[in-house]
């Protein structure tokens, strides 16, 4: 579903807002994919031993610094388009 949704979002963004907006969308999606990977990694590592609430809580807490770091990195690199 992610490749299909990404393609649809990108095509519509490009059509209605231009190439620069589509590039920003893709850059944001790639930065966000690191957060998604951390979330699933923590859930997979802790679900059986910690249970659902603790596992999802730990995964959410683990995502916050990763997403923050991604945001800082994106802002430092600036807009290239």
N, CA, C and O atoms as CSV, one atom per row, in Angstrom:
chain,resi,resn,atom,element,x,y,z
A,1,UNK,N,N,0.795,-1.223,0.000
A,1,UNK,CA,C,0.000,0.000,0.000
A,1,UNK,C,C,0.829,1.276,0.000
A,1,UNK,O,O,0.396,2.284,-0.559
A,2,UNK,N,N,2.023,1.260,0.619
A,2,UNK,CA,C,2.816,2.490,0.670
A,2,UNK,C,C,3.297,2.934,-0.708
A,2,UNK,O,O,3.211,4.123,-1.014
A,3,UNK,N,N,3.801,2.027,-1.556
A,3,UNK,CA,C,4.217,2.493,-2.887
A,3,UNK,C,C,3.049,3.048,-3.698
A,3,UNK,O,O,3.211,4.024,-4.430
A,4,UNK,N,N,1.886,2.438,-3.575
A,4,UNK,CA,C,0.728,2.913,-4.327
A,4,UNK,C,C,0.285,4.278,-3.808
A,4,UNK,O,O,0.054,5.198,-4.591
A,5,UNK,N,N,0.168,4.406,-2.497
A,5,UNK,CA,C,-0.248,5.682,-1.913
A,5,UNK,C,C,0.766,6.783,-2.214
A,5,UNK,O,O,0.385,7.913,-2.519
A,6,UNK,N,N,2.039,6.458,-2.131
A,6,UNK,CA,C,3.079,7.442,-2.423
A,6,UNK,C,C,2.989,7.916,-3.864
A,6,UNK,O,O,3.124,9.107,-4.141
A,7,UNK,N,N,2.762,6.987,-4.775
A,7,UNK,CA,C,2.634,7.348,-6.186
A,7,UNK,C,C,1.428,8.248,-6.416
A,7,UNK,O,O,1.523,9.247,-7.129
A,8,UNK,N,N,0.304,7.900,-5.821
A,8,UNK,CA,C,-0.910,8.704,-5.986
A,8,UNK,C,C,-0.712,10.102,-5.404
A,8,UNK,O,O,-1.036,11.096,-6.053
A,9,UNK,N,N,-0.182,10.182,-4.185
A,9,UNK,CA,C,0.053,11.487,-3.566
A,9,UNK,C,C,0.992,12.344,-4.415
A,9,UNK,O,O,0.755,13.536,-4.614
A,10,UNK,N,N,2.056,11.719,-4.909
A,10,UNK,CA,C,3.057,12.460,-5.673
A,10,UNK,C,C,2.491,12.971,-6.995
A,10,UNK,O,O,2.731,14.115,-7.380
A,11,UNK,N,N,1.750,12.130,-7.676
A,11,UNK,CA,C,1.171,12.538,-8.968
A,11,UNK,C,C,0.200,13.699,-8.778
A,11,UNK,O,O,0.254,14.684,-9.514
A,12,UNK,N,N,-0.685,13.583,-7.796
A,12,UNK,CA,C,-1.645,14.654,-7.584
A,12,UNK,C,C,-0.973,15.934,-7.092
A,12,UNK,O,O,-1.350,17.033,-7.501
A,13,UNK,N,N,0.017,15.793,-6.219
A,13,UNK,CA,C,0.729,16.973,-5.749
A,13,UNK,C,C,1.449,17.663,-6.899
A,13,UNK,O,O,1.421,18.888,-7.015
A,14,UNK,N,N,2.092,16.871,-7.743
A,14,UNK,CA,C,2.796,17.433,-8.896
A,14,UNK,C,C,1.824,18.133,-9.831
A,14,UNK,O,O,2.114,19.218,-10.337
A,15,UNK,N,N,0.699,17.529,-10.056
A,15,UNK,CA,C,-0.289,18.095,-10.985
A,15,UNK,C,C,-0.860,19.408,-10.468
A,15,UNK,O,O,-0.988,20.369,-11.226
A,16,UNK,N,N,-1.202,19.455,-9.189
A,16,UNK,CA,C,-1.904,20.619,-8.671
A,16,UNK,C,C,-1.008,21.667,-8.030
A,16,UNK,O,O,-1.406,22.828,-7.938
A,17,UNK,N,N,0.199,21.293,-7.579
A,17,UNK,CA,C,1.050,22.265,-6.895
A,17,UNK,C,C,2.443,22.385,-7.494
A,17,UNK,O,O,3.216,23.250,-7.081
A,18,UNK,N,N,2.777,21.541,-8.450
A,18,UNK,CA,C,4.052,21.675,-9.141
A,18,UNK,C,C,5.130,20.722,-8.651
A,18,UNK,O,O,4.966,20.013,-7.658
A,19,UNK,N,N,6.225,20.732,-9.375
A,19,UNK,CA,C,7.329,19.828,-9.105
A,19,UNK,C,C,8.022,20.060,-7.779
A,19,UNK,O,O,8.450,19.110,-7.124
A,20,UNK,N,N,8.136,21.313,-7.380
A,20,UNK,CA,C,8.800,21.614,-6.112
A,20,UNK,C,C,8.004,21.040,-4.938
A,20,UNK,O,O,8.586,20.506,-3.993
A,21,UNK,N,N,6.700,21.150,-4.997
A,21,UNK,CA,C,5.861,20.598,-3.924
A,21,UNK,C,C,5.940,19.075,-3.909
A,21,UNK,O,O,5.955,18.462,-2.842
A,22,UNK,N,N,5.991,18.471,-5.080
A,22,UNK,CA,C,6.113,17.014,-5.147
A,22,UNK,C,C,7.450,16.551,-4.571
A,22,UNK,O,O,7.510,15.521,-3.900
A,23,UNK,N,N,8.515,17.299,-4.826
A,23,UNK,CA,C,9.823,16.961,-4.268
A,23,UNK,C,C,9.816,17.080,-2.748
A,23,UNK,O,O,10.393,16.237,-2.060
A,24,UNK,N,N,9.167,18.123,-2.213
A,24,UNK,CA,C,9.062,18.274,-0.754
A,24,UNK,C,C,8.251,17.128,-0.154
A,24,UNK,O,O,8.584,16.622,0.918
A,25,UNK,N,N,7.192,16.722,-0.842
A,25,UNK,CA,C,6.382,15.603,-0.371
A,25,UNK,C,C,7.222,14.333,-0.279
A,25,UNK,O,O,7.192,13.639,0.738
A,26,UNK,N,N,7.959,14.033,-1.323
A,26,UNK,CA,C,8.785,12.815,-1.320
A,26,UNK,C,C,9.884,12.890,-0.264
A,26,UNK,O,O,10.186,11.891,0.388
A,27,UNK,N,N,10.479,14.059,-0.093
A,27,UNK,CA,C,11.514,14.218,0.927
A,27,UNK,C,C,10.932,13.970,2.322
A,27,UNK,O,O,11.567,13.329,3.159
A,28,UNK,N,N,9.744,14.472,2.559
A,28,UNK,CA,C,9.081,14.260,3.846
A,28,UNK,C,C,8.682,12.810,4.063
A,28,UNK,O,O,8.800,12.291,5.173
A,29,UNK,N,N,8.213,12.158,3.017
A,29,UNK,CA,C,7.842,10.748,3.141
A,29,UNK,C,C,9.056,9.878,3.445
A,29,UNK,O,O,8.968,8.943,4.241
A,30,UNK,N,N,10.170,10.177,2.821
A,30,UNK,CA,C,11.380,9.392,3.086
A,30,UNK,C,C,11.877,9.642,4.505
A,30,UNK,O,O,12.289,8.706,5.190
A,31,UNK,N,N,11.843,10.873,4.944
A,31,UNK,CA,C,12.255,11.171,6.326
A,31,UNK,C,C,11.333,10.472,7.317
A,31,UNK,O,O,11.793,9.961,8.338
A,32,UNK,N,N,10.052,10.446,7.027
A,32,UNK,CA,C,9.097,9.789,7.897
A,32,UNK,C,C,9.215,8.284,7.910
A,32,UNK,O,O,8.792,7.637,8.868
A,33,UNK,N,N,9.781,7.714,6.863
A,33,UNK,CA,C,9.904,6.251,6.803
A,33,UNK,C,C,10.881,5.724,7.864
A,33,UNK,O,O,10.757,4.579,8.299
A,34,UNK,N,N,11.835,6.536,8.278
A,34,UNK,CA,C,12.735,6.109,9.350
A,34,UNK,C,C,11.968,5.955,10.658
A,34,UNK,O,O,12.205,5.023,11.426
A,35,UNK,N,N,11.051,6.878,10.896
A,35,UNK,CA,C,10.222,6.802,12.093
A,35,UNK,C,C,9.350,5.557,12.064
A,35,UNK,O,O,9.210,4.869,13.075
A,36,UNK,N,N,8.773,5.269,10.924
A,36,UNK,CA,C,7.935,4.083,10.780
A,36,UNK,C,C,8.742,2.811,11.028
A,36,UNK,O,O,8.261,1.883,11.678
A,37,UNK,N,N,9.954,2.770,10.515
A,37,UNK,CA,C,10.810,1.601,10.723
A,37,UNK,C,C,11.143,1.405,12.196
A,37,UNK,O,O,11.125,0.276,12.687
A,38,UNK,N,N,11.444,2.483,12.905
A,38,UNK,CA,C,11.741,2.391,14.337
A,38,UNK,C,C,10.525,1.900,15.102
A,38,UNK,O,O,10.649,1.061,15.995
A,39,UNK,N,N,9.353,2.413,14.761
A,39,UNK,CA,C,8.131,1.999,15.433
A,39,UNK,C,C,7.929,0.491,15.308
A,39,UNK,O,O,7.708,-0.192,16.308
A,40,UNK,N,N,8.002,-0.023,14.090
A,40,UNK,CA,C,7.778,-1.455,13.891
A,40,UNK,C,C,8.885,-2.309,14.490
A,40,UNK,O,O,8.623,-3.421,14.947
A,41,UNK,N,N,10.105,-1.814,14.497
A,41,UNK,CA,C,11.206,-2.543,15.107
A,41,UNK,C,C,10.986,-2.698,16.609
A,41,UNK,O,O,11.170,-3.784,17.159
A,42,UNK,N,N,10.595,-1.620,17.266
A,42,UNK,CA,C,10.357,-1.680,18.713
A,42,UNK,C,C,9.154,-2.565,19.023
A,42,UNK,O,O,9.201,-3.344,19.975
A,43,UNK,N,N,8.093,-2.464,18.253
A,43,UNK,CA,C,6.923,-3.321,18.477
A,43,UNK,C,C,7.304,-4.786,18.306
A,43,UNK,O,O,6.929,-5.623,19.127
A,44,UNK,N,N,8.038,-5.102,17.257
A,44,UNK,CA,C,8.431,-6.488,17.010
A,44,UNK,C,C,9.324,-7.021,18.126
A,44,UNK,O,O,9.234,-8.196,18.481
A,45,UNK,N,N,10.179,-6.173,18.681
A,45,UNK,CA,C,11.109,-6.621,19.715
A,45,UNK,C,C,10.454,-6.770,21.082
A,45,UNK,O,O,10.935,-7.539,21.914
A,46,UNK,N,N,9.363,-6.046,21.330
A,46,UNK,CA,C,8.823,-6.015,22.688
A,46,UNK,C,C,7.412,-6.570,22.836
A,46,UNK,O,O,6.940,-6.725,23.963
A,47,UNK,N,N,6.737,-6.866,21.764
A,47,UNK,CA,C,5.316,-7.213,21.842
A,47,UNK,C,C,5.040,-8.465,22.663
A,47,UNK,O,O,4.122,-8.467,23.484
A,48,UNK,N,N,5.801,-9.512,22.465
A,48,UNK,CA,C,5.530,-10.766,23.169
A,48,UNK,C,C,5.811,-10.668,24.665
A,48,UNK,O,O,5.075,-11.238,25.470
A,49,UNK,N,N,6.847,-9.966,25.035
A,49,UNK,CA,C,7.214,-9.914,26.452
A,49,UNK,C,C,6.515,-8.798,27.218
A,49,UNK,O,O,6.210,-8.972,28.398
A,50,UNK,N,N,6.255,-7.667,26.590
A,50,UNK,CA,C,5.699,-6.524,27.289
A,50,UNK,C,C,4.187,-6.404,27.148
A,50,UNK,O,O,3.546,-5.754,27.975
A,51,UNK,N,N,3.616,-7.000,26.144
A,51,UNK,CA,C,2.190,-6.841,25.891
A,51,UNK,C,C,1.923,-5.648,24.984
A,51,UNK,O,O,2.819,-4.867,24.666
A,52,UNK,N,N,0.677,-5.534,24.582
A,52,UNK,CA,C,0.310,-4.516,23.586
A,52,UNK,C,C,0.460,-3.084,24.097
A,52,UNK,O,O,1.134,-2.288,23.442
A,53,UNK,N,N,-0.134,-2.719,25.229
A,53,UNK,CA,C,-0.049,-1.300,25.631
A,53,UNK,C,C,1.386,-0.815,25.865
A,53,UNK,O,O,1.763,0.260,25.397
A,54,UNK,N,N,2.177,-1.598,26.580
A,54,UNK,CA,C,3.555,-1.181,26.863
A,54,UNK,C,C,4.400,-1.164,25.589
A,54,UNK,O,O,5.234,-0.279,25.398
A,55,UNK,N,N,4.176,-2.140,24.734
A,55,UNK,CA,C,4.932,-2.218,23.493
A,55,UNK,C,C,4.650,-1.011,22.592
A,55,UNK,O,O,5.572,-0.396,22.055
A,56,UNK,N,N,3.383,-0.687,22.436
A,56,UNK,CA,C,3.031,0.456,21.600
A,56,UNK,C,C,3.447,1.771,22.251
A,56,UNK,O,O,3.816,2.714,21.551
A,57,UNK,N,N,3.394,1.847,23.560
A,57,UNK,CA,C,3.864,3.039,24.249
A,57,UNK,C,C,5.358,3.246,24.060
A,57,UNK,O,O,5.814,4.357,23.792
A,58,UNK,N,N,6.114,2.164,24.203
A,58,UNK,CA,C,7.566,2.259,23.999
A,58,UNK,C,C,7.901,2.597,22.554
A,58,UNK,O,O,8.823,3.369,22.288
A,59,UNK,N,N,7.152,2.020,21.625
A,59,UNK,CA,C,7.392,2.305,20.208
A,59,UNK,C,C,7.105,3.772,19.898
A,59,UNK,O,O,7.856,4.418,19.167
A,60,UNK,N,N,6.028,4.287,20.452
A,60,UNK,CA,C,5.692,5.692,20.231
A,60,UNK,C,C,6.752,6.605,20.849
A,60,UNK,O,O,7.167,7.590,20.238
A,61,UNK,N,N,7.175,6.273,22.045
A,61,UNK,CA,C,8.219,7.074,22.697
A,61,UNK,C,C,9.536,7.006,21.928
A,61,UNK,O,O,10.279,7.986,21.888
A,62,UNK,N,N,9.826,5.871,21.324
A,62,UNK,CA,C,11.058,5.734,20.538
A,62,UNK,C,C,10.993,6.532,19.244
A,62,UNK,O,O,12.022,6.965,18.725
A,63,UNK,N,N,9.806,6.722,18.732
A,63,UNK,CA,C,9.652,7.444,17.469
A,63,UNK,C,C,9.871,8.945,17.613
A,63,UNK,O,O,10.334,9.601,16.679
A,64,UNK,N,N,9.547,9.478,18.757
A,64,UNK,CA,C,9.617,10.931,18.921
A,64,UNK,C,C,11.023,11.500,18.678
A,64,UNK,O,O,11.149,12.469,17.930
A,65,UNK,N,N,12.081,10.941,19.276
A,65,UNK,CA,C,13.404,11.503,18.985
A,65,UNK,C,C,13.858,11.259,17.543
A,65,UNK,O,O,14.554,12.092,16.962
A,66,UNK,N,N,13.467,10.128,16.971
A,66,UNK,CA,C,13.852,9.844,15.584
A,66,UNK,C,C,13.180,10.842,14.644
A,66,UNK,O,O,13.817,11.381,13.739
A,67,UNK,N,N,11.906,11.080,14.864
A,67,UNK,CA,C,11.189,12.031,14.015
A,67,UNK,C,C,11.713,13.452,14.218
A,67,UNK,O,O,11.831,14.221,13.264
A,68,UNK,N,N,12.020,13.785,15.455
A,68,UNK,CA,C,12.605,15.094,15.725
A,68,UNK,C,C,13.943,15.281,15.027
A,68,UNK,O,O,14.215,16.339,14.461
A,69,UNK,N,N,14.774,14.248,15.072
A,69,UNK,CA,C,16.075,14.320,14.391
A,69,UNK,C,C,15.896,14.444,12.879
A,69,UNK,O,O,16.631,15.181,12.222
A,70,UNK,N,N,14.928,13.729,12.335
A,70,UNK,CA,C,14.652,13.842,10.898
A,70,UNK,C,C,14.205,15.247,10.532
A,70,UNK,O,O,14.622,15.795,9.511
A,71,UNK,N,N,13.358,15.825,11.369
A,71,UNK,CA,C,12.874,17.174,11.117
A,71,UNK,C,C,14.012,18.189,11.175
A,71,UNK,O,O,14.110,19.070,10.320
A,72,UNK,N,N,14.864,18.064,12.178
A,72,UNK,CA,C,16.006,18.982,12.296
A,72,UNK,C,C,16.918,18.850,11.081
A,72,UNK,O,O,17.372,19.849,10.525
A,73,UNK,N,N,17.179,17.619,10.678
A,73,UNK,CA,C,18.046,17.402,9.506
A,73,UNK,C,C,17.445,17.991,8.239
A,73,UNK,O,O,18.153,18.591,7.429
A,74,UNK,N,N,16.142,17.818,8.069
A,74,UNK,CA,C,15.495,18.383,6.882
A,74,UNK,C,C,15.544,19.904,6.901
A,74,UNK,O,O,15.759,20.525,5.860
A,75,UNK,N,N,15.350,20.507,8.052
A,75,UNK,CA,C,15.374,21.968,8.139
A,75,UNK,C,C,16.780,22.526,7.932
A,75,UNK,O,O,16.953,23.598,7.353
A,76,UNK,N,N,17.783,21.785,8.412
A,76,UNK,CA,C,19.173,22.237,8.215
A,76,UNK,C,C,19.588,22.164,6.754
A,76,UNK,O,O,20.305,23.035,6.262
A,77,UNK,N,N,19.136,21.125,6.063
A,77,UNK,CA,C,19.523,20.977,4.665
A,77,UNK,C,C,18.842,22.014,3.792
A,77,UNK,O,O,19.326,22.318,2.702
A,78,UNK,N,N,17.721,22.565,4.254
A,78,UNK,CA,C,17.030,23.618,3.524
A,78,UNK,C,C,16.326,23.087,2.296
A,78,UNK,O,O,16.374,21.895,1.990
A,79,UNK,N,N,15.685,23.979,1.615
A,79,UNK,CA,C,14.955,23.618,0.399
A,79,UNK,C,C,15.902,23.653,-0.783
A,79,UNK,O,O,16.547,24.668,-1.046
A,80,UNK,N,N,15.979,22.565,-1.478
A,80,UNK,CA,C,16.879,22.473,-2.633
A,80,UNK,C,C,16.138,22.606,-3.945
A,80,UNK,O,O,16.734,22.563,-5.021
A,81,UNK,N,N,14.837,22.767,-3.842
A,81,UNK,CA,C,14.055,22.872,-5.085
A,81,UNK,C,C,13.440,24.236,-5.226
A,81,UNK,O,O,12.750,24.503,-6.209
